[in-house]
Steps between C-alpha positions, in 0.01 A plus 500: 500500500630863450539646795611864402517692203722790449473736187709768358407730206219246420178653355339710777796410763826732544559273766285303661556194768139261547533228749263223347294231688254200397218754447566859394199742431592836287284767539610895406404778258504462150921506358613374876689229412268207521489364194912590488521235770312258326676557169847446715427210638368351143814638345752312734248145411533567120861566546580197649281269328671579179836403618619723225862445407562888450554781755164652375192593673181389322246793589246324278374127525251249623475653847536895405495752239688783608607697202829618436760554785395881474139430603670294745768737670393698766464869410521359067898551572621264264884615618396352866625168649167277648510249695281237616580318855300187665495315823446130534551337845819670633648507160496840297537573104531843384583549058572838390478597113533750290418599146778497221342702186784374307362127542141610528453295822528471831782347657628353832714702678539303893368228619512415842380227728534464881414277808672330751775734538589409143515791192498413136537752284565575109546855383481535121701769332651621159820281551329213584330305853625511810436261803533536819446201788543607855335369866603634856737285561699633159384823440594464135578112389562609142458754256548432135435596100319288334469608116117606424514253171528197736214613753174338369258611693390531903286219501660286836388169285754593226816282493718859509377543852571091591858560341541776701399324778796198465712834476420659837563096631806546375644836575297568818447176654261252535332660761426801278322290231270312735401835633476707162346173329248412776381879475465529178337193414267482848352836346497362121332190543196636725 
C-alpha cells in the first residue's frame, strides 16, 4: 500500500507532502488539487506497469492522459525539474525528471530508493549515469559512472539491476547485497 505521497512541480502542487491511508476522502474547491492527487498516484501505476526500458515518463496511457509535460509542470514551466515521490511500508521512492526539447521528451534525471538505513541512488546527467550505494554503517559504499548507453531502464526486474546486484556482492560485501537485494525486491514483488 502507498503510504505517502510527495509531489514537486506536479500539476496543482509546488510542493506538496500527503500521508496516504486505506481510505482517503478528497474534498476542496474546484482547482485544489484533488484530482492532481489522483492523477499522481495513477501516473506512478502506469509508470511501473510498463516496465519501460527508457528513462522516459509516459504522461499518457491506460491509467492517465495527462497531456504534454507542460500541462503537466507546475506553473506550465517546461524549464522546471518535477518530481514524483511515494511511500510503501518504510521504504521510500522519489524520480525527478525533466524535459529535454532537444529529444522532445521527458527524461530521468535521479532516482532514488530508501529503507532500512539503505540509499540507492542513480543521477542521470549529460556525461552519462551515476550510482551511488551507501547505508549507515558506510556512509558511501560506492560511487561510480556507468555509461547512459548501457543503462536500460529502472525497472528493478531488469537483469541491469540483478548484474548490478552480483556487483555490490562483490565490491561491498555480501552483507550489502542481501540488504540492497532484499529491499529492492521485498518492495518489487508486492
Amino acid at each position: 500500500m502507498i503510504n505517502h505521497i510527495s509531489l514537486a512541480n506536479f500539476r496543482a502542487f509546488k510542493n506538496a507532502e500527503i500521508p496516504l491511508s486505506k481510505l482517503n476522502i478528497f474534498v476542496g474547491p474546484n482547482n485544489s488539487g484533488k484530482s492532481s492527487i489522483i492523477s499522481a498516484v495513477n501516473l506512478i501505476a502506469q509508470n511501473l506497469k510498463a516496465g519501460t526500458k527508457e528513462y522516459t515518463l509516459a504522461l499518457n496511457g491506460p491509467y492517465v492522459e495527462l497531456g504534454t509535460f507542460y500541462d503537466t509542470v507546475h506553473g506550465h514551466t517546461a524549464k522546471s525539474v518535477m518530481s514524483i515521490g511515494f511511500v510503501v511500508d518504510e521504504y521510500k521512492y522519489n524520480y525527478s525528471y525533466r524535459y529535454r526539447p532537444q529529444k522532445r521528451e521527458i527524461e530521468l534525471i535521479k532516482a532514488e530508493m530508501t529503507g532500512d538505513g539503505f540509499r540507492y541512488q542513480y543521477t542521470f546527467g549529460d556525461s552519462g549515469v551515476s550510482q551511488l550505494v551507501s547505508s549507515p554503517e558506510h556512509k558511501i559504499q560506492g560511487f561510480r559512472p556507468v555509461q547512459r548507453s548501457r543503462v536500460y531502464g529502472f525497472n528493478i526486474s531488469h537483469p541491469l539491476f540483478q548484474m548490478t546486484y552480483r556487483r555490490v556482492a562483490d565490491e561491498f560485501g555480501l552483507e550489502t547485497y542481501k540488504s540492497l537485494r532484499n529491499f529492492l525486491f521485498k518492495t518489487s514483488s508486492n
